[in-house]
Short mmCIF file of C-alpha atoms and ligand atoms in Angstrom, two decimals:
data_model
loop_
_atom_site.label_atom_id
_atom_site.label_comp_id
_atom_site.label_asym_id
_atom_site.label_seq_id
_atom_site.Cartn_x
_atom_site.Cartn_y
_atom_site.Cartn_z
CA MET A 1 0.05 0.01 -0.13
CA GLN A 2 1.42 3.29 -1.06
CA LEU A 3 0.56 6.16 1.52
CA PRO A 4 1.51 9.40 1.07
CA ASP A 5 3.85 11.14 3.28
CA PHE A 6 2.66 12.84 6.06
CA PRO A 7 2.61 16.26 4.95
CA TRP A 8 2.48 17.96 8.51
CA ASP A 9 6.29 16.97 8.92
CA SER A 10 7.12 19.43 6.03
CA LEU A 11 6.03 22.49 8.05
CA ALA A 12 8.55 21.59 10.78
CA PRO A 13 10.91 24.15 9.88
CA PHE A 14 8.18 26.72 9.83
CA LYS A 15 6.98 26.31 13.03
CA GLU A 16 10.52 26.46 14.15
CA ARG A 17 10.77 29.92 12.33
CA ALA A 18 7.73 31.08 13.86
CA SER A 19 8.24 29.80 17.21
CA SER A 20 11.32 31.80 17.17
CA HIS A 21 9.24 35.01 17.23
CA ALA A 22 9.94 37.23 20.62
CA GLY A 23 6.05 37.08 21.23
CA GLY A 24 6.02 33.41 20.65
CA ILE A 25 4.05 31.20 17.99
CA VAL A 26 0.46 31.54 17.17
CA ASP A 27 -0.54 28.11 15.72
CA LEU A 28 -3.36 28.35 13.39
CA SER A 29 -2.29 25.61 11.46
CA VAL A 30 -4.18 22.71 12.78
CA GLY A 31 -8.07 22.69 13.56
CA THR A 32 -7.48 21.30 16.92
CA PRO A 33 -10.36 22.70 19.46
CA VAL A 34 -8.30 25.07 22.35
CA ASP A 35 -11.41 25.71 24.78
CA ALA A 36 -12.45 23.40 27.56
CA THR A 37 -14.79 20.71 26.67
CA PRO A 38 -18.44 21.89 28.19
CA GLU A 39 -19.41 21.29 31.95
CA VAL A 40 -22.71 19.14 30.54
CA VAL A 41 -20.42 16.80 28.40
CA ARG A 42 -17.70 16.41 31.32
CA THR A 43 -20.34 15.65 33.66
CA ALA A 44 -22.13 12.98 31.58
CA LEU A 45 -18.52 11.48 31.09
CA GLY A 46 -17.67 11.23 34.63
CA GLU A 47 -20.67 9.82 35.75
CA SER A 48 -20.36 6.78 33.27
CA SER A 49 -16.77 5.69 34.89
CA ASP A 50 -18.13 2.62 36.03
CA ALA A 51 -18.04 0.56 32.54
CA HIS A 52 -17.06 -2.62 33.43
CA GLY A 53 -19.06 -4.48 30.59
CA TYR A 54 -18.47 -4.49 26.82
CA PRO A 55 -20.36 -1.60 24.87
CA GLN A 56 -22.51 -2.16 22.15
CA ALA A 57 -20.85 -1.61 18.55
CA TRP A 58 -24.39 -0.30 17.35
CA GLY A 59 -24.19 2.18 20.37
CA THR A 60 -27.05 2.64 23.00
CA PRO A 61 -30.43 2.61 21.82
CA ALA A 62 -30.54 6.09 23.24
CA LEU A 63 -27.62 7.52 21.58
CA ARG A 64 -28.93 6.54 18.38
CA GLU A 65 -32.20 8.31 19.32
CA ALA A 66 -30.18 11.11 20.27
CA VAL A 67 -28.70 11.21 17.09
CA ALA A 68 -31.83 11.33 15.26
CA SER A 69 -33.68 13.79 17.38
CA TRP A 70 -30.57 15.86 16.72
CA PHE A 71 -30.90 15.42 12.63
CA ALA A 72 -34.85 16.64 13.25
CA ARG A 73 -33.94 19.34 15.45
CA ARG A 74 -30.45 21.50 14.18
CA ARG A 75 -30.38 19.86 10.45
CA ALA A 76 -33.80 20.16 9.64
CA THR A 77 -34.11 16.59 8.53
CA PRO A 78 -36.66 14.78 10.54
CA ASP A 79 -36.58 11.07 9.11
CA VAL A 80 -33.19 9.31 10.40
CA ASP A 81 -34.05 6.01 11.58
CA PRO A 82 -32.02 5.20 14.69
CA ASP A 83 -31.27 1.52 13.07
CA GLY A 84 -29.77 3.21 10.49
CA VAL A 85 -27.05 4.97 12.94
CA LEU A 86 -23.94 3.87 14.01
CA PRO A 87 -21.29 5.58 16.13
CA THR A 88 -17.74 6.23 15.11
CA ILE A 89 -14.45 6.67 17.00
CA GLY A 90 -13.82 10.04 15.87
CA SER A 91 -14.88 10.45 12.24
CA LYS A 92 -11.10 10.17 11.09
CA GLU A 93 -11.24 6.41 11.67
CA LEU A 94 -14.72 6.09 9.46
CA VAL A 95 -13.11 8.28 6.73
CA ALA A 96 -10.16 6.17 6.55
CA TRP A 97 -11.75 2.50 6.60
CA LEU A 98 -15.20 3.47 4.95
CA PRO A 99 -13.79 1.98 1.55
CA THR A 100 -12.31 -1.26 3.31
CA LEU A 101 -15.72 -1.52 5.31
CA LEU A 102 -17.80 -1.14 1.94
CA GLY A 103 -15.81 -3.99 0.31
CA LEU A 104 -14.42 -1.90 -2.36
CA GLY A 105 -10.53 -3.13 -3.56
CA ALA A 106 -8.53 -2.89 -6.61
CA GLY A 107 -9.85 -1.38 -9.40
CA ASP A 108 -12.44 0.69 -7.61
CA VAL A 109 -12.71 4.69 -7.74
CA VAL A 110 -13.18 6.56 -4.87
CA ALA A 111 -13.65 10.31 -5.86
CA PHE A 112 -13.97 13.09 -3.67
CA PRO A 113 -13.22 16.99 -4.03
CA GLU A 114 -9.77 18.47 -5.75
CA ALA A 115 -9.29 20.61 -2.80
CA ALA A 116 -9.95 18.00 0.30
CA TYR A 117 -9.13 16.77 3.85
CA PRO A 118 -6.75 14.08 2.94
CA THR A 119 -8.10 11.12 4.58
CA TYR A 120 -10.41 10.42 1.32
CA ASP A 121 -7.25 9.79 -0.34
CA VAL A 122 -5.90 7.82 2.22
CA GLY A 123 -9.29 5.63 3.00
CA ALA A 124 -8.91 4.71 -1.00
CA ARG A 125 -5.63 3.89 -0.67
CA ILE A 126 -5.95 1.56 2.75
CA ALA A 127 -8.59 -0.52 0.49
CA GLY A 128 -6.43 -0.77 -2.59
CA ALA A 129 -8.88 1.17 -4.39
CA SER A 130 -7.87 4.36 -6.58
CA PRO A 131 -8.32 7.90 -5.14
CA ARG A 132 -9.86 10.36 -7.79
CA PRO A 133 -10.12 13.87 -6.90
CA MET A 134 -12.65 15.88 -9.28
CA ARG A 135 -13.62 19.43 -9.40
CA SER A 136 -17.01 18.51 -10.53
CA LEU A 137 -18.96 15.26 -11.79
CA THR A 138 -18.57 16.00 -15.29
CA GLY A 139 -14.93 16.31 -14.46
CA LEU A 140 -14.92 12.63 -14.09
CA GLY A 141 -15.38 12.53 -18.09
CA PRO A 142 -16.94 9.69 -19.71
CA LEU A 143 -18.13 7.30 -17.29
CA THR A 144 -16.86 3.42 -17.94
CA SER A 145 -17.28 0.91 -15.67
CA ALA A 146 -13.33 1.46 -14.98
CA THR A 147 -14.01 5.26 -14.33
CA ARG A 148 -17.47 5.28 -12.70
CA PRO A 149 -16.99 5.74 -8.96
CA LYS A 150 -18.23 3.16 -6.00
CA LEU A 151 -18.05 5.94 -3.79
CA LEU A 152 -17.99 9.55 -3.60
CA TRP A 153 -17.50 12.09 -0.82
CA VAL A 154 -19.09 15.26 -0.16
CA ASN A 155 -17.88 17.51 2.08
CA SER A 156 -19.85 20.38 2.94
CA PRO A 157 -18.81 22.82 4.28
CA SER A 158 -15.60 22.33 3.39
CA ASN A 159 -12.32 21.91 4.57
CA PRO A 160 -10.52 23.48 3.49
CA THR A 161 -12.10 26.32 1.39
CA GLY A 162 -15.12 26.64 3.70
CA GLN A 163 -17.93 26.34 0.89
CA VAL A 164 -21.28 25.03 1.65
CA LEU A 165 -23.15 23.02 -1.03
CA PRO A 166 -26.53 24.42 -1.56
CA VAL A 167 -29.99 21.88 -1.99
CA GLU A 168 -29.98 21.77 -5.55
CA HIS A 169 -26.09 21.02 -5.88
CA LEU A 170 -26.45 18.06 -3.52
CA ALA A 171 -30.29 17.28 -5.00
CA LYS A 172 -28.27 16.97 -8.48
CA MET A 173 -25.21 14.72 -6.61
CA VAL A 174 -27.82 12.45 -5.12
CA ALA A 175 -29.90 12.20 -8.52
CA TRP A 176 -26.48 11.53 -10.52
CA ALA A 177 -25.29 8.79 -8.14
CA ARG A 178 -28.67 7.22 -8.19
CA THR A 179 -28.37 7.02 -11.87
CA HIS A 180 -24.89 5.58 -11.83
CA GLY A 181 -25.09 3.34 -8.67
CA VAL A 182 -22.71 5.39 -6.44
CA VAL A 183 -22.89 5.17 -2.87
CA VAL A 184 -22.44 9.01 -1.24
CA ALA A 185 -20.96 9.77 1.79
CA SER A 186 -21.35 13.29 3.14
CA ASP A 187 -18.78 14.31 5.89
CA GLU A 188 -20.59 17.56 7.27
CA CYS A 189 -18.35 17.86 10.57
CA TYR A 190 -18.50 21.49 10.08
CA ALA A 191 -22.54 21.86 9.76
CA GLU A 192 -22.76 23.98 12.95
CA LEU A 193 -20.42 26.76 12.34
CA ASP A 194 -22.61 28.73 9.36
CA TRP A 195 -21.14 32.36 9.10
CA ARG A 196 -23.97 33.46 6.97
CA ASP A 197 -26.72 35.56 7.29
CA GLY A 198 -29.66 33.26 8.18
CA ALA A 199 -27.90 30.57 9.51
CA GLY A 200 -29.68 27.99 11.28
CA PRO A 201 -31.21 24.46 11.17
CA GLY A 202 -31.08 23.43 7.94
CA SER A 203 -29.09 26.29 6.48
CA VAL A 204 -26.34 23.42 5.86
CA PRO A 205 -28.08 20.99 4.14
CA SER A 206 -27.64 17.56 5.44
CA ILE A 207 -27.19 14.77 2.42
CA LEU A 208 -30.28 13.22 4.79
CA ASP A 209 -32.11 16.11 4.13
CA PRO A 210 -35.19 15.51 2.60
CA ARG A 211 -34.96 18.50 0.29
CA VAL A 212 -31.95 16.64 -1.46
CA ASN A 213 -32.87 13.21 -1.22
CA GLY A 214 -36.82 13.52 -2.06
CA GLY A 215 -37.35 11.45 1.44
CA SER A 216 -35.30 8.18 0.42
CA HIS A 217 -32.00 7.39 2.42
CA GLU A 218 -30.98 4.65 -0.17
CA GLY A 219 -27.20 4.77 -1.19
CA LEU A 220 -26.75 7.92 1.45
CA LEU A 221 -24.40 8.27 4.37
CA ALA A 222 -23.84 11.17 6.53
CA VAL A 223 -20.98 11.43 8.75
CA TYR A 224 -20.77 13.82 11.74
CA SER A 225 -18.28 14.53 14.45
CA LEU A 226 -18.77 16.19 17.80
CA SER A 227 -15.00 17.15 18.14
CA LYS A 228 -15.19 20.64 17.02
CA GLN A 229 -19.09 21.67 18.01
CA SER A 230 -18.54 20.52 21.42
CA ASN A 231 -14.93 20.35 21.83
CA VAL A 232 -14.21 16.72 22.24
CA ALA A 233 -11.61 16.08 19.81
CA GLY A 234 -9.81 14.13 22.38
CA TYR A 235 -12.62 11.49 23.36
CA ARG A 236 -13.37 10.42 19.91
CA ALA A 237 -16.72 10.99 19.54
CA ALA A 238 -18.42 11.00 16.00
CA PHE A 239 -21.42 8.78 13.70
CA VAL A 240 -22.47 7.92 10.88
CA ALA A 241 -26.29 7.74 9.61
CA GLY A 242 -28.47 6.86 6.83
CA ASP A 243 -28.96 3.99 4.57
CA VAL A 244 -30.00 1.46 7.63
CA THR A 245 -28.89 -1.47 4.58
CA LEU A 246 -25.67 0.03 4.52
CA VAL A 247 -25.30 1.17 7.82
CA ARG A 248 -25.75 -2.61 8.81
CA ARG A 249 -22.82 -3.83 6.60
CA LEU A 250 -20.72 -1.77 8.48
CA LEU A 251 -21.90 -2.63 11.86
CA GLU A 252 -21.51 -6.06 10.93
CA ILE A 253 -17.45 -5.86 10.02
CA ARG A 254 -16.89 -3.21 13.03
CA ARG A 255 -18.68 -5.58 15.63
CA HIS A 256 -16.20 -8.25 14.47
CA ALA A 257 -13.08 -5.87 14.44
CA GLY A 258 -13.89 -4.65 17.73
CA MET A 259 -14.58 -0.85 16.47
CA ILE A 260 -16.20 -0.17 19.43
CA VAL A 261 -17.12 3.38 20.68
CA PRO A 262 -16.22 3.10 25.14
CA TRP A 263 -19.56 3.33 26.55
CA PRO A 264 -18.86 6.65 28.75
CA VAL A 265 -18.02 8.73 25.61
CA GLN A 266 -21.78 7.10 23.99
CA GLN A 267 -22.92 8.38 27.04
CA ALA A 268 -21.22 11.80 26.85
CA MET A 269 -22.55 12.22 22.99
CA VAL A 270 -25.78 11.89 24.39
CA ALA A 271 -25.36 14.67 27.01
CA ALA A 272 -23.42 16.86 23.88
CA LEU A 273 -26.11 15.89 21.43
CA SER A 274 -29.21 16.74 23.80
CA ASP A 275 -27.40 20.24 24.74
CA ASP A 276 -27.62 23.22 22.25
CA ALA A 277 -26.42 25.96 24.33
CA HIS A 278 -22.69 24.95 24.41
CA VAL A 279 -22.92 24.62 21.05
CA ALA A 280 -24.04 28.24 20.58
CA GLU A 281 -21.66 29.47 23.06
CA GLN A 282 -18.55 28.00 21.23
CA LYS A 283 -19.92 29.09 17.86
CA ALA A 284 -20.06 32.58 18.99
CA ARG A 285 -16.36 32.49 20.60
CA TYR A 286 -15.20 31.12 16.96
CA GLY A 287 -16.94 33.94 15.33
CA LEU A 288 -15.33 36.96 17.25
CA ARG A 289 -11.88 35.18 16.61
CA ARG A 290 -12.84 34.66 12.97
CA GLU A 291 -14.02 38.27 12.99
CA ARG A 292 -10.87 40.13 13.87
CA LEU A 293 -8.63 37.68 12.45
CA ARG A 294 -10.59 38.29 9.20
CA ALA A 295 -10.43 41.92 8.79
CA ALA A 296 -6.49 41.94 10.27
CA LEU A 297 -5.57 39.36 7.23
CA GLU A 298 -7.40 41.93 4.90
CA GLY A 299 -5.91 44.77 6.18
CA ALA A 300 -2.33 43.34 5.51
CA GLY A 301 -3.50 42.42 2.05
CA TYR A 302 -4.56 38.85 1.92
CA ARG A 303 -7.78 38.21 0.19
CA ILE A 304 -10.39 35.85 1.78
CA GLU A 305 -12.39 33.50 -0.50
CA ARG A 306 -15.23 31.09 0.08
CA SER A 307 -14.95 30.66 3.99
CA GLU A 308 -18.80 30.60 4.16
CA ALA A 309 -18.42 28.09 7.29
CA GLY A 310 -16.61 26.14 9.02
CA LEU A 311 -13.11 26.62 10.91
CA TYR A 312 -10.87 28.28 8.72
CA LEU A 313 -9.85 31.05 6.46
CA TRP A 314 -9.47 29.85 2.81
CA THR A 315 -6.54 32.67 2.50
CA THR A 316 -4.40 33.92 -0.74
CA ARG A 317 -2.40 36.76 -1.58
CA ASP A 318 -2.08 35.25 -5.11
CA GLU A 319 1.18 33.41 -4.48
CA ASP A 320 2.59 29.89 -4.47
CA CYS A 321 1.40 28.75 -0.75
CA TRP A 322 4.56 28.26 0.63
CA GLU A 323 5.55 31.57 0.43
CA THR A 324 2.67 32.94 2.22
CA VAL A 325 3.40 30.45 4.88
CA GLY A 326 6.89 31.70 5.10
CA ALA A 327 5.94 35.08 5.41
CA LEU A 328 3.13 34.47 8.29
CA ALA A 329 5.68 32.33 9.98
CA ASP A 330 8.61 35.53 10.00
CA ARG A 331 5.69 36.97 12.13
CA GLY A 332 5.45 34.44 14.01
CA ILE A 333 2.09 32.93 12.74
CA LEU A 334 1.89 29.28 11.59
CA VAL A 335 -0.77 28.13 8.98
CA ALA A 336 -1.24 25.23 6.70
CA PRO A 337 -0.41 25.49 2.89
CA GLY A 338 -3.22 24.80 0.37
CA SER A 339 -1.30 22.15 -1.09
CA PHE A 340 -1.56 19.73 1.78
CA TYR A 341 -5.41 19.63 0.28
CA GLY A 342 -4.58 18.70 -3.33
CA VAL A 343 -2.80 20.79 -6.53
CA ALA A 344 -6.10 22.86 -6.30
CA GLY A 345 -5.11 24.43 -3.25
CA GLU A 346 -1.07 25.67 -4.13
CA ARG A 347 -1.92 29.37 -4.12
CA HIS A 348 -3.77 29.21 -0.74
CA VAL A 349 -3.40 28.91 2.79
CA ARG A 350 -5.40 27.51 5.40
CA ILE A 351 -6.02 29.27 8.86
CA ALA A 352 -7.53 27.96 11.42
CA LEU A 353 -9.65 29.89 14.07
CA THR A 354 -8.69 27.49 16.95
CA ALA A 355 -6.20 29.58 18.94
CA SER A 356 -7.29 31.21 22.25
CA ASP A 357 -8.09 35.01 22.04
CA GLU A 358 -4.83 35.99 23.54
CA ARG A 359 -3.32 34.34 20.61
CA ILE A 360 -5.52 35.84 18.23
CA ASP A 361 -4.90 38.99 19.52
CA ALA A 362 -1.06 38.48 19.17
CA ALA A 363 -1.95 37.54 15.61
CA VAL A 364 -4.15 40.62 15.15
CA SER A 365 -1.35 43.04 16.34
CA ARG A 366 1.65 41.51 14.31
CA LEU A 367 -0.52 41.88 11.11
CA ALA A 368 -1.14 45.39 11.65
C1 PLP B 1 -13.45 17.16 6.96
C2 PLP B 1 -13.20 16.50 7.90
N1 PLP B 1 -13.66 15.10 8.32
C3 PLP B 1 -12.92 14.73 9.48
C4 PLP B 1 -12.37 15.26 10.16
C5 PLP B 1 -11.97 14.51 11.78
O1 PLP B 1 -12.73 14.79 12.59
P1 PLP B 1 -12.66 13.75 14.06
O2 PLP B 1 -11.93 12.36 13.70
O3 PLP B 1 -12.07 14.49 15.21
O4 PLP B 1 -14.21 13.17 14.28
C6 PLP B 1 -11.78 16.74 10.44
C7 PLP B 1 -10.96 17.00 11.50
O5 PLP B 1 -10.29 17.84 11.26
C8 PLP B 1 -12.10 17.42 8.98
O6 PLP B 1 -11.51 18.52 9.11
#
């Protein structure tokens, strides 16, 4: 299996450069939450520390119900069947293993956006399938049995660009996929972080939204993570939901392989999914950081593109991304080069909002 080099290693010299700044590094390269896990979630975890028995790979009925009601309440998606819900050990492992769990292998194509989270590519390689970045469905060219994807990844809001795909766009993708017998997996982990006017339940449409799929979840999987919305990246708390038959197939292998979310984490997930207040509070924190950072970057001659939603500012100065990474490292600010996300990102950098207010202040004053 040919896995790509771990891209973050190539950022090490820039990290060193940024760290030598007199005021210390402002690390905006990785989207790892920096604020405390909310009390409501920690309490649920703590109260579940007696976990002497094996947990269910399928998740407790209460957790699967909580996911279904979260979809109804937060995503304008009322018809998720709790039988079609499965907790995962964070969403990265599901992204990395989904092609394998679906039985894909040599000769099968896995398609994903041309600027994308690198694990879609990795997952195809782990399965021995062929990764296929694509600008649009038409970019796949004439479909033959050799080029037609078996699995299509959608990521809205996008990491790294922050683009949100509207209902009409997703509906076209679903119709196309159904015509060609393609499974669609939609990674929606930034759905709660919509920065546009009028943001609210359903403003970032889920692939499971009836406006998108006409009321049928056949061939569709939504992937969601609590890492960002609830500051629980260290818990490894996520789920996949949708087509009951597909989810059962995943469950079958996962229970044999011991891919089980620990029971205390399942309990914490129920608490997190049932409480909207902490999600709103965290979003407000990111919103303030985003506004200040955006103004400072624009004032310093950078252009922010897309970035309608999510945890990043997709930024360019119309130069090679490594030049931008270097210029910002000289000011003690570390960002991720767009090339980590594919050749389409070579002239952008991805700037995360995941730093404390104090560090964001430092970045803002260095950009002035
Ligand atoms: C698009 C996307 N999908 C999945 C993940 C993985 O999240 P986790 O494994 O914490 O659930 C990330 C994390 O940054 C991401 O950006």
